[in-house]
Amino acid sequence: VASSAAKSEEVSDTRARLIDAAVALFIRNSVAGTSLQMIADELGVTKAAIFYHFPNREQLLLAVMEPYLEQIRETVHAAERRRSAAARADAMIRGYAALSARNRELGTVLAFDAHVTKVLSEHDEWSSLIRRQLALLVGDTSDRSATIKAHAVFRGLAGAATAAPDDMDEDELRGHLTDVGRRMWGLRATRRRSAPDPQPMSRSGGTDD
Amino acid sequence: VASSAAKSEEVSDTRARLIDAAVALFIRNSVAGTSLQMIADELGVTKAAIFYHFPNREQLLLAVMEPYLEQIRETVHAAERRRSAAARADAMIRGYAALSARNRELGTVLAFDAHVTKVLSEHDEWSSLIRRQLALLVGDTSDRSATIKAHAVFRGLAGAATAAPDDMDEDELRGHLTDVGRRMWGLRATRRRSAPDPQPMSRSGGTDD
Amino acid sequence: VASSAAKSEEVSDTRARLIDAAVALFIRNSVAGTSLQMIADELGVTKAAIFYHFPNREQLLLAVMEPYLEQIRETVHAAERRRSAAARADAMIRGYAALSARNRELGTVLAFDAHVTKVLSEHDEWSSLIRRQLALLVGDTSDRSATIKAHAVFRGLAGAATAAPDDMDEDELRGHLTDVGRRMWGLRATRRRSAPDPQPMSRSGGTDD
Amino acid sequence: VASSAAKSEEVSDTRARLIDAAVALFIRNSVAGTSLQMIADELGVTKAAIFYHFPNREQLLLAVMEPYLEQIRETVHAAERRRSAAARADAMIRGYAALSARNRELGTVLAFDAHVTKVLSEHDEWSSLIRRQLALLVGDTSDRSATIKAHAVFRGLAGAATAAPDDMDEDELRGHLTDVGRRMWGLRATRRRSAPDPQPMSRSGGTDD
DNA sequence: ACGTACGGGACGACCCGTTGAT
DNA sequence: ATCAACGGGTCGTCCCGTACGT
């Protein structure tokens, strides 16, 4: 059992390290600017090693995105369980802020890369996830400005995360992002860790406090 | 005179059409995903024709971005002439909203493409322009959240522009964007629900108050 | 052991055959006139195969030149060990004659090709080797004609080697070249008419006296 | 008449300047390393101007070589008029030395460039000229070493010319080259402008004294 | 006598992916 | 589980030459 476990750890070790190397290079050079050769070189292996663990380039990209998309999935699921539309929106904003704060660099790369967007749109599961994520803010009203505002929230939060100074920790960053996101959406902002806002608001806790 | 004018139109015709084709393809396939061969094919010419009009790929990209960057330059110049910090920030937000509304699709591509960002950072004039654009919002206060908020504004507005429905005209879109931008920045939003601008405007509005 | 040896022979086979093909084509078409496609076609492989064995065209060229440059290095080292200036000059002349006779065709190509000269001048090791080769004849006297004479020797010997009739063997050619070289330099010519060397030699003679 | 003369001067002016520019670039970058575009740029004209004056690249190359080949032709003609074989050889050596000294840089480029050699070999007039040039030294004897020596002379003299220090004037250089050439061929050298050799030798003056 | 605008075809350098051996 | 070796294709760049205008 021990040797088998050790073996399977080793087995998946290279796979995990390949993903890590890919992440690092995606951040440095963007997705399109990173070749399989560069990833292999980063680990000191050959390209063939990559093709052993992944059938092709796209599957490697998907594997890189998986943890990030999983976080989105959880956030969407949690938000969808809220009862009021306002609570759903607030949960989504807080969740997306937390998610962006947690994946400071990779998040921006994945959120804005054209190739990533295209790949996601071709996988039904992911594209429907994106739609549900949007629907949590927009609702099903045909408010002409809602879609625009919702996009502004998502792109704004994702884009702002990379701009954070290096010495700002994840919690503070998440606080700021939640703040901006709520304000964009028309909610009043709660200042975390500072003097709490006395005004009552649609309280719908979960990830905060 | 007529023939001369006709000639000079013809002369720059291919060059202009090359830029148009590049714009269209950049929007469809992103910058990195567009090869010179694709652009040439779009016009039914060979790659050699491209190299006659542009010394290399980067210069073609720069020519594509020029009009967009020129709009940014004008907006920054206009905003910098305001006296109070709040007026400068508001002018910048309104200007960027107008700019994003005017260049609905190309703007998003240029604003988020990693390769574009890199090319711009290598040209001193453009990189300093980007810095000034940011400084108009941030000022020189060392507010830890200001930079984050400013990035959220720019990325949010640029990202939201593409999401607008096709039948929404430029003015309405600009109104919505200005709205979100102002709210993000903590200013009160005016003129919601697309109340039409009463003031006459030279271009399609934005830099005046 | 046998299979391992056979394998390691096979392993470097294509690489060696690429160099051979390059040598043959360099002789026929000069260095500048030989493209990677031509070399690949000669072996029935694709350009990609070349790029697997060499990182770029220049490294292939360097690999082609290496054995030739190694011979120059040995000759220079041997000549520098002589005590008197006259002995050093004579050793260099005899060595260069032997070297030119041994590399009848490739030597001429490499010695005169402008691109080769440029590449060598960019590698410190090679350029200093060329300088030392020259210094062995010129010494550090400021004789105005010495440099000219030395160049005449090197270019003359290298250029004359290709002119040898096909049925002339290496030893006879070397004898003639040594002869001319010595006479150019003002030394008395010995062993004309191809009197065979009585001394035993490791390779095909040249650096011994 | 005056305007016509002025016109035809202007006419051929560009042609001559094109040749000069080509010569300068051939010296700097070798023949193969010089494109028509580079030549056009050097003069500030377009490639079309080149194609007006020369039907193609090869004809331009031929025009560049013409003056140089003309000098060879004269030298060969003069040498062929001598009666004894020794006199012909000496005349050829002196002539080639003078020629190499006069065309210090271009001579080396043309004498060693593989492409030039190939082009010359395709034009009967030039290839026969080269043969006659060689025959003047070799004679028609089938001396196995003669051809080799003759090549050494020509390549040696041409190659040595470029090595001359910049402050050495043409006359001195010619003297040195004549010296080496004669010594290679087995003749005793005459020191020009220095103390003349007292020994008698096959005197066959012409271009010297 | 020369410029404008372009075609057609190379070139070196990468790319992703596959095959067989170990 | 990994490597050596290679195919097939595309990229940006540069080449020579040409048609047409003035």
Tab-separated table of N, CA and C in Angstrom, chain A residues 15-139:
chain	number	residue	atom	x	y	z
A	15	ARG	N	2.514	15.626	-12.993
A	15	ARG	CA	1.324	16.280	-13.530
A	15	ARG	C	1.058	17.601	-12.815
A	16	ALA	N	1.129	17.566	-11.486
A	16	ALA	CA	0.884	18.785	-10.707
A	16	ALA	C	1.948	19.839	-10.992
A	17	ARG	N	3.178	19.370	-11.090
A	17	ARG	CA	4.250	20.337	-11.349
A	17	ARG	C	4.135	20.931	-12.745
A	18	LEU	N	3.643	20.149	-13.670
A	18	LEU	CA	3.414	20.686	-15.012
A	18	LEU	C	2.388	21.806	-14.966
A	19	ILE	N	1.329	21.572	-14.217
A	19	ILE	CA	0.299	22.598	-14.094
A	19	ILE	C	0.862	23.850	-13.437
A	20	ASP	N	1.650	23.649	-12.382
A	20	ASP	CA	2.245	24.803	-11.710
A	20	ASP	C	3.132	25.600	-12.655
A	21	ALA	N	3.951	24.865	-13.408
A	21	ALA	CA	4.830	25.542	-14.359
A	21	ALA	C	4.023	26.306	-15.397
A	22	ALA	N	2.953	25.674	-15.856
A	22	ALA	CA	2.103	26.331	-16.841
A	22	ALA	C	1.486	27.598	-16.262
A	23	VAL	N	1.021	27.515	-15.023
A	23	VAL	CA	0.438	28.687	-14.376
A	23	VAL	C	1.447	29.825	-14.326
A	24	ALA	N	2.647	29.501	-13.874
A	24	ALA	CA	3.675	30.530	-13.757
A	24	ALA	C	3.959	31.176	-15.108
A	25	LEU	N	4.030	30.354	-16.137
A	25	LEU	CA	4.336	30.892	-17.464
A	25	LEU	C	3.152	31.635	-18.056
A	26	PHE	N	1.941	31.154	-17.793
A	26	PHE	CA	0.759	31.871	-18.268
A	26	PHE	C	0.740	33.279	-17.676
A	27	ILE	N	1.093	33.373	-16.397
A	27	ILE	CA	1.106	34.680	-15.754
A	27	ILE	C	2.169	35.584	-16.384
A	28	ARG	N	3.319	35.011	-16.636
A	28	ARG	CA	4.408	35.819	-17.202
A	28	ARG	C	4.175	36.167	-18.668
A	29	ASN	N	3.727	35.184	-19.457
A	29	ASN	CA	3.710	35.387	-20.913
A	29	ASN	C	2.328	35.318	-21.538
A	30	SER	N	1.309	35.232	-20.750
A	30	SER	CA	-0.049	35.017	-21.254
A	30	SER	C	-0.191	33.601	-21.789
A	31	VAL	N	-1.415	33.199	-22.005
A	31	VAL	CA	-1.665	31.835	-22.461
A	31	VAL	C	-1.139	31.636	-23.873
A	32	ALA	N	-1.508	32.551	-24.763
A	32	ALA	CA	-1.102	32.405	-26.155
A	32	ALA	C	0.408	32.490	-26.307
A	33	GLY	N	1.037	33.204	-25.407
A	33	GLY	CA	2.485	33.388	-25.507
A	33	GLY	C	3.294	32.293	-24.860
A	34	THR	N	2.629	31.264	-24.402
A	34	THR	CA	3.334	30.160	-23.752
A	34	THR	C	3.235	28.895	-24.583
A	35	SER	N	4.349	28.346	-24.972
A	35	SER	CA	4.345	27.120	-25.764
A	35	SER	C	4.589	25.911	-24.864
A	36	LEU	N	4.216	24.756	-25.351
A	36	LEU	CA	4.449	23.536	-24.584
A	36	LEU	C	5.940	23.338	-24.334
A	37	GLN	N	6.751	23.739	-25.278
A	37	GLN	CA	8.196	23.613	-25.115
A	37	GLN	C	8.668	24.426	-23.915
A	38	MET	N	8.138	25.624	-23.760
A	38	MET	CA	8.541	26.463	-22.644
A	38	MET	C	8.175	25.796	-21.316
A	39	ILE	N	6.992	25.211	-21.274
A	39	ILE	CA	6.553	24.551	-20.051
A	39	ILE	C	7.456	23.370	-19.739
A	40	ALA	N	7.757	22.584	-20.759
A	40	ALA	CA	8.632	21.433	-20.562
A	40	ALA	C	10.016	21.888	-20.089
A	41	ASP	N	10.541	22.917	-20.710
A	41	ASP	CA	11.858	23.424	-20.320
A	41	ASP	C	11.863	23.875	-18.861
A	42	GLU	N	10.769	24.521	-18.462
A	42	GLU	CA	10.675	25.024	-17.088
A	42	GLU	C	10.864	23.891	-16.073
A	43	LEU	N	10.384	22.712	-16.412
A	43	LEU	CA	10.506	21.571	-15.501
A	43	LEU	C	11.722	20.713	-15.793
A	44	GLY	N	12.405	20.981	-16.898
A	44	GLY	CA	13.535	20.146	-17.261
A	44	GLY	C	13.116	18.789	-17.807
A	45	VAL	N	11.940	18.732	-18.369
A	45	VAL	CA	11.504	17.492	-19.025
A	45	VAL	C	11.304	17.781	-20.512
A	46	THR	N	10.900	16.765	-21.248
A	46	THR	CA	10.647	16.991	-22.674
A	46	THR	C	9.154	17.142	-22.901
A	47	LYS	N	8.833	17.614	-24.071
A	47	LYS	CA	7.434	17.813	-24.409
A	47	LYS	C	6.656	16.516	-24.314
A	48	ALA	N	7.313	15.426	-24.641
A	48	ALA	CA	6.629	14.130	-24.617
A	48	ALA	C	6.047	13.842	-23.236
A	49	ALA	N	6.713	14.301	-22.205
A	49	ALA	CA	6.202	14.103	-20.849
A	49	ALA	C	4.859	14.802	-20.680
A	50	ILE	N	4.721	15.950	-21.293
A	50	ILE	CA	3.441	16.659	-21.214
A	50	ILE	C	2.349	15.837	-21.886
A	51	PHE	N	2.700	15.299	-23.045
A	51	PHE	CA	1.687	14.558	-23.801
A	51	PHE	C	1.344	13.225	-23.153
A	52	TYR	N	2.160	12.797	-22.210
A	52	TYR	CA	1.779	11.610	-21.458
A	52	TYR	C	0.675	11.952	-20.466
A	53	HIS	N	0.772	13.123	-19.874
A	53	HIS	CA	-0.195	13.498	-18.833
A	53	HIS	C	-1.437	14.177	-19.393
A	54	PHE	N	-1.315	14.808	-20.561
A	54	PHE	CA	-2.449	15.499	-21.166
A	54	PHE	C	-2.516	15.141	-22.644
A	55	PRO	N	-3.708	14.874	-23.137
A	55	PRO	CA	-3.810	14.455	-24.541
A	55	PRO	C	-3.416	15.552	-25.523
A	56	ASN	N	-3.624	16.801	-25.147
A	56	ASN	CA	-3.231	17.885	-26.032
A	56	ASN	C	-3.162	19.192	-25.239
A	57	ARG	N	-2.818	20.210	-25.934
A	57	ARG	CA	-2.603	21.495	-25.292
A	57	ARG	C	-3.859	22.010	-24.593
A	58	GLU	N	-4.984	21.834	-25.248
A	58	GLU	CA	-6.227	22.359	-24.694
A	58	GLU	C	-6.567	21.700	-23.359
A	59	GLN	N	-6.334	20.391	-23.253
A	59	GLN	CA	-6.638	19.709	-22.003
A	59	GLN	C	-5.732	20.195	-20.875
A	60	LEU	N	-4.508	20.537	-21.210
A	60	LEU	CA	-3.627	21.109	-20.191
A	60	LEU	C	-4.169	22.452	-19.718
A	61	LEU	N	-4.599	23.251	-20.684
A	61	LEU	CA	-5.182	24.543	-20.337
A	61	LEU	C	-6.401	24.353	-19.440
A	62	LEU	N	-7.234	23.380	-19.797
A	62	LEU	CA	-8.425	23.103	-18.995
A	62	LEU	C	-8.034	22.678	-17.581
A	63	ALA	N	-6.995	21.862	-17.483
A	63	ALA	CA	-6.545	21.420	-16.165
A	63	ALA	C	-6.035	22.593	-15.339
A	64	VAL	N	-5.420	23.543	-16.008
A	64	VAL	CA	-4.943	24.725	-15.296
A	64	VAL	C	-6.126	25.531	-14.775
A	65	MET	N	-7.165	25.598	-15.583
A	65	MET	CA	-8.301	26.418	-15.197
A	65	MET	C	-9.205	25.724	-14.193
A	66	GLU	N	-9.157	24.416	-14.144
A	66	GLU	CA	-10.087	23.665	-13.325
A	66	GLU	C	-10.254	24.209	-11.901
A	67	PRO	N	-9.160	24.352	-11.133
A	67	PRO	CA	-9.344	24.833	-9.758
A	67	PRO	C	-10.034	26.188	-9.711
A	68	TYR	N	-9.699	27.026	-10.673
A	68	TYR	CA	-10.290	28.360	-10.713
A	68	TYR	C	-11.782	28.270	-11.017
A	69	LEU	N	-12.104	27.421	-11.993
A	69	LEU	CA	-13.506	27.261	-12.356
A	69	LEU	C	-14.289	26.586	-11.228
A	70	GLU	N	-13.631	25.704	-10.506
A	70	GLU	CA	-14.286	25.039	-9.383
A	70	GLU	C	-14.706	26.063	-8.332
A	71	GLN	N	-13.848	27.046	-8.116
A	71	GLN	CA	-14.186	28.097	-7.158
A	71	GLN	C	-15.395	28.899	-7.647
A	72	ILE	N	-15.417	29.140	-8.940
A	72	ILE	CA	-16.572	29.852	-9.484
A	72	ILE	C	-17.837	29.022	-9.283
A	73	ARG	N	-17.716	27.719	-9.568
A	73	ARG	CA	-18.864	26.836	-9.419
A	73	ARG	C	-19.407	26.864	-7.998
A	74	GLU	N	-18.528	26.767	-7.031
A	74	GLU	CA	-18.970	26.805	-5.632
A	74	GLU	C	-19.671	28.115	-5.304
A	75	THR	N	-19.040	29.190	-5.765
A	75	THR	CA	-19.621	30.498	-5.508
A	75	THR	C	-21.013	30.613	-6.120
A	76	VAL	N	-21.136	30.167	-7.344
A	76	VAL	CA	-22.431	30.245	-8.022
A	76	VAL	C	-23.464	29.393	-7.291
A	77	HIS	N	-23.056	28.167	-6.933
A	77	HIS	CA	-23.976	27.290	-6.224
A	77	HIS	C	-24.453	27.944	-4.930
A	78	ALA	N	-23.507	28.469	-4.167
A	78	ALA	CA	-23.862	29.090	-2.884
A	78	ALA	C	-24.812	30.262	-3.094
A	79	ALA	N	-24.506	31.065	-4.101
A	79	ALA	CA	-25.320	32.259	-4.337
A	79	ALA	C	-26.729	31.891	-4.788
A	80	GLU	N	-26.798	30.817	-5.563
A	80	GLU	CA	-28.114	30.448	-6.104
A	80	GLU	C	-29.067	29.940	-5.013
A	81	ARG	N	-28.474	29.558	-3.890
A	81	ARG	CA	-29.334	29.055	-2.822
A	81	ARG	C	-30.031	30.176	-2.058
A	82	ARG	N	-29.600	31.409	-2.238
A	82	ARG	CA	-30.251	32.533	-1.544
A	82	ARG	C	-31.656	32.709	-2.093
A	83	ARG	N	-32.495	33.306	-1.249
A	83	ARG	CA	-33.887	33.410	-1.660
A	83	ARG	C	-34.195	34.697	-2.425
A	84	SER	N	-33.743	35.840	-1.889
A	84	SER	CA	-34.070	37.095	-2.572
A	84	SER	C	-33.038	37.406	-3.666
A	85	ALA	N	-33.474	38.154	-4.649
A	85	ALA	CA	-32.581	38.542	-5.742
A	85	ALA	C	-31.426	39.373	-5.217
A	86	ALA	N	-31.714	40.251	-4.273
A	86	ALA	CA	-30.661	41.115	-3.721
A	86	ALA	C	-29.630	40.283	-2.991
A	87	ALA	N	-30.102	39.273	-2.257
A	87	ALA	CA	-29.166	38.418	-1.525
A	87	ALA	C	-28.308	37.639	-2.484
A	88	ARG	N	-28.896	37.173	-3.595
A	88	ARG	CA	-28.130	36.422	-4.584
A	88	ARG	C	-27.039	37.312	-5.197
A	89	ALA	N	-27.450	38.524	-5.515
A	89	ALA	CA	-26.474	39.438	-6.115
A	89	ALA	C	-25.335	39.725	-5.151
A	90	ASP	N	-25.682	40.001	-3.922
A	90	ASP	CA	-24.643	40.325	-2.948
A	90	ASP	C	-23.726	39.131	-2.713
A	91	ALA	N	-24.301	37.945	-2.652
A	91	ALA	CA	-23.475	36.756	-2.458
A	91	ALA	C	-22.520	36.568	-3.626
A	92	MET	N	-23.028	36.793	-4.807
A	92	MET	CA	-22.193	36.627	-5.996
A	92	MET	C	-21.060	37.635	-5.984
A	93	ILE	N	-21.372	38.867	-5.634
A	93	ILE	CA	-20.331	39.898	-5.620
A	93	ILE	C	-19.272	39.564	-4.581
A	94	ARG	N	-19.738	39.194	-3.366
A	94	ARG	CA	-18.759	38.855	-2.326
A	94	ARG	C	-17.946	37.640	-2.721
A	95	GLY	N	-18.605	36.665	-3.328
A	95	GLY	CA	-17.893	35.465	-3.755
A	95	GLY	C	-16.866	35.762	-4.832
A	96	TYR	N	-17.251	36.568	-5.786
A	96	TYR	CA	-16.330	36.865	-6.883
A	96	TYR	C	-15.172	37.718	-6.394
A	97	ALA	N	-15.450	38.577	-5.435
A	97	ALA	CA	-14.361	39.382	-4.857
A	97	ALA	C	-13.380	38.471	-4.141
A	98	ALA	N	-13.895	37.528	-3.369
A	98	ALA	CA	-13.024	36.595	-2.650
A	98	ALA	C	-12.196	35.777	-3.617
A	99	LEU	N	-12.858	35.330	-4.652
A	99	LEU	CA	-12.214	34.513	-5.679
A	99	LEU	C	-11.115	35.294	-6.396
A	100	SER	N	-11.386	36.550	-6.714
A	100	SER	CA	-10.392	37.363	-7.402
A	100	SER	C	-9.217	37.671	-6.490
A	101	ALA	N	-9.534	37.886	-5.205
A	101	ALA	CA	-8.461	38.170	-4.257
A	101	ALA	C	-7.574	36.952	-4.068
A	102	ARG	N	-8.195	35.778	-4.097
A	102	ARG	CA	-7.440	34.552	-3.867
A	102	ARG	C	-6.539	34.221	-5.049
A	103	ASN	N	-7.019	34.491	-6.264
A	103	ASN	CA	-6.228	34.189	-7.462
A	103	ASN	C	-5.802	35.472	-8.151
A	104	ARG	N	-5.046	36.220	-7.424
A	104	ARG	CA	-4.672	37.554	-7.848
A	104	ARG	C	-4.210	37.652	-9.293
A	105	GLU	N	-3.246	36.816	-9.642
A	105	GLU	CA	-2.645	36.964	-10.968
A	105	GLU	C	-3.286	36.076	-12.018
A	106	LEU	N	-3.386	34.809	-11.685
A	106	LEU	CA	-3.956	33.884	-12.663
A	106	LEU	C	-5.380	34.272	-13.032
A	107	GLY	N	-6.110	34.750	-12.066
A	107	GLY	CA	-7.488	35.147	-12.323
A	107	GLY	C	-7.571	36.160	-13.446
A	108	THR	N	-6.733	37.172	-13.393
A	108	THR	CA	-6.764	38.188	-14.437
A	108	THR	C	-6.426	37.594	-15.788
A	109	VAL	N	-5.402	36.742	-15.794
A	109	VAL	CA	-5.009	36.127	-17.062
A	109	VAL	C	-6.173	35.347	-17.660
A	110	LEU	N	-6.785	34.515	-16.833
A	110	LEU	CA	-7.863	33.669	-17.353
A	110	LEU	C	-9.110	34.473	-17.696
A	111	ALA	N	-9.373	35.497	-16.905
A	111	ALA	CA	-10.609	36.254	-17.116
A	111	ALA	C	-10.584	37.050	-18.411
A	112	PHE	N	-9.394	37.441	-18.850
A	112	PHE	CA	-9.322	38.341	-19.996
A	112	PHE	C	-8.750	37.719	-21.255
A	113	ASP	N	-8.182	36.545	-21.128
A	113	ASP	CA	-7.551	35.971	-22.304
A	113	ASP	C	-8.584	35.519	-23.326
A	114	ALA	N	-8.393	35.969	-24.554
A	114	ALA	CA	-9.350	35.678	-25.614
A	114	ALA	C	-9.432	34.180	-25.894
A	115	HIS	N	-8.283	33.540	-25.860
A	115	HIS	CA	-8.267	32.116	-26.155
A	115	HIS	C	-8.997	31.323	-25.074
A	116	VAL	N	-8.804	31.714	-23.845
A	116	VAL	CA	-9.505	31.059	-22.736
A	116	VAL	C	-11.007	31.216	-22.915
A	117	THR	N	-11.416	32.431	-23.194
A	117	THR	CA	-12.835	32.698	-23.394
A	117	THR	C	-13.420	31.796	-24.474
A	118	LYS	N	-12.673	31.657	-25.553
A	118	LYS	CA	-13.153	30.831	-26.666
A	118	LYS	C	-13.249	29.361	-26.263
A	119	VAL	N	-12.229	28.874	-25.592
A	119	VAL	CA	-12.241	27.477	-25.162
A	119	VAL	C	-13.422	27.220	-24.225
A	120	LEU	N	-13.627	28.141	-23.290
A	120	LEU	CA	-14.733	27.971	-22.348
A	120	LEU	C	-16.070	27.942	-23.066
A	121	SER	N	-16.213	28.824	-24.065
A	121	SER	CA	-17.501	28.900	-24.757
A	121	SER	C	-17.812	27.616	-25.517
A	122	GLU	N	-16.770	26.806	-25.767
A	122	GLU	CA	-17.002	25.566	-26.508
A	122	GLU	C	-17.369	24.402	-25.592
A	123	HIS	N	-17.201	24.585	-24.283
A	123	HIS	CA	-17.585	23.520	-23.351
A	123	HIS	C	-18.892	23.928	-22.681
A	124	ASP	N	-19.917	23.161	-22.931
A	124	ASP	CA	-21.245	23.534	-22.462
A	124	ASP	C	-21.294	23.782	-20.969
A	125	GLU	N	-20.615	22.923	-20.216
A	125	GLU	CA	-20.688	23.076	-18.772
A	125	GLU	C	-20.179	24.451	-18.339
A	126	TRP	N	-19.036	24.826	-18.904
A	126	TRP	CA	-18.448	26.098	-18.488
A	126	TRP	C	-19.233	27.286	-18.990
A	127	SER	N	-19.699	27.202	-20.226
A	127	SER	CA	-20.397	28.364	-20.766
A	127	SER	C	-21.712	28.576	-20.024
A	128	SER	N	-22.354	27.494	-19.607
A	128	SER	CA	-23.599	27.669	-18.853
A	128	SER	C	-23.284	28.213	-17.457
A	129	LEU	N	-22.127	27.812	-16.929
A	129	LEU	CA	-21.723	28.334	-15.623
A	129	LEU	C	-21.548	29.852	-15.686
A	130	ILE	N	-20.904	30.294	-16.780
A	130	ILE	CA	-20.700	31.732	-16.961
A	130	ILE	C	-22.041	32.448	-17.050
A	131	ARG	N	-22.958	31.816	-17.781
A	131	ARG	CA	-24.287	32.426	-17.921
A	131	ARG	C	-24.988	32.518	-16.577
A	132	ARG	N	-24.916	31.458	-15.789
A	132	ARG	CA	-25.579	31.478	-14.476
A	132	ARG	C	-24.938	32.521	-13.570
A	133	GLN	N	-23.611	32.624	-13.678
A	133	GLN	CA	-22.899	33.628	-12.889
A	133	GLN	C	-23.438	35.020	-13.195
A	134	LEU	N	-23.670	35.261	-14.475
A	134	LEU	CA	-24.180	36.558	-14.906
A	134	LEU	C	-25.626	36.740	-14.453
A	135	ALA	N	-26.389	35.663	-14.567
A	135	ALA	CA	-27.807	35.747	-14.234
A	135	ALA	C	-28.034	36.076	-12.756
A	136	LEU	N	-27.078	35.688	-11.930
A	136	LEU	CA	-27.222	35.974	-10.503
A	136	LEU	C	-27.241	37.465	-10.232
A	137	LEU	N	-26.578	38.212	-11.077
A	137	LEU	CA	-26.619	39.669	-10.923
A	137	LEU	C	-27.770	40.263	-11.714
A	138	VAL	N	-27.875	39.867	-12.956
A	138	VAL	CA	-28.844	40.498	-13.841
A	138	VAL	C	-30.274	40.111	-13.491
A	139	GLY	N	-30.472	38.876	-13.048
A	139	GLY	CA	-31.844	38.400	-12.881
A	139	GLY	C	-32.408	38.114	-14.251
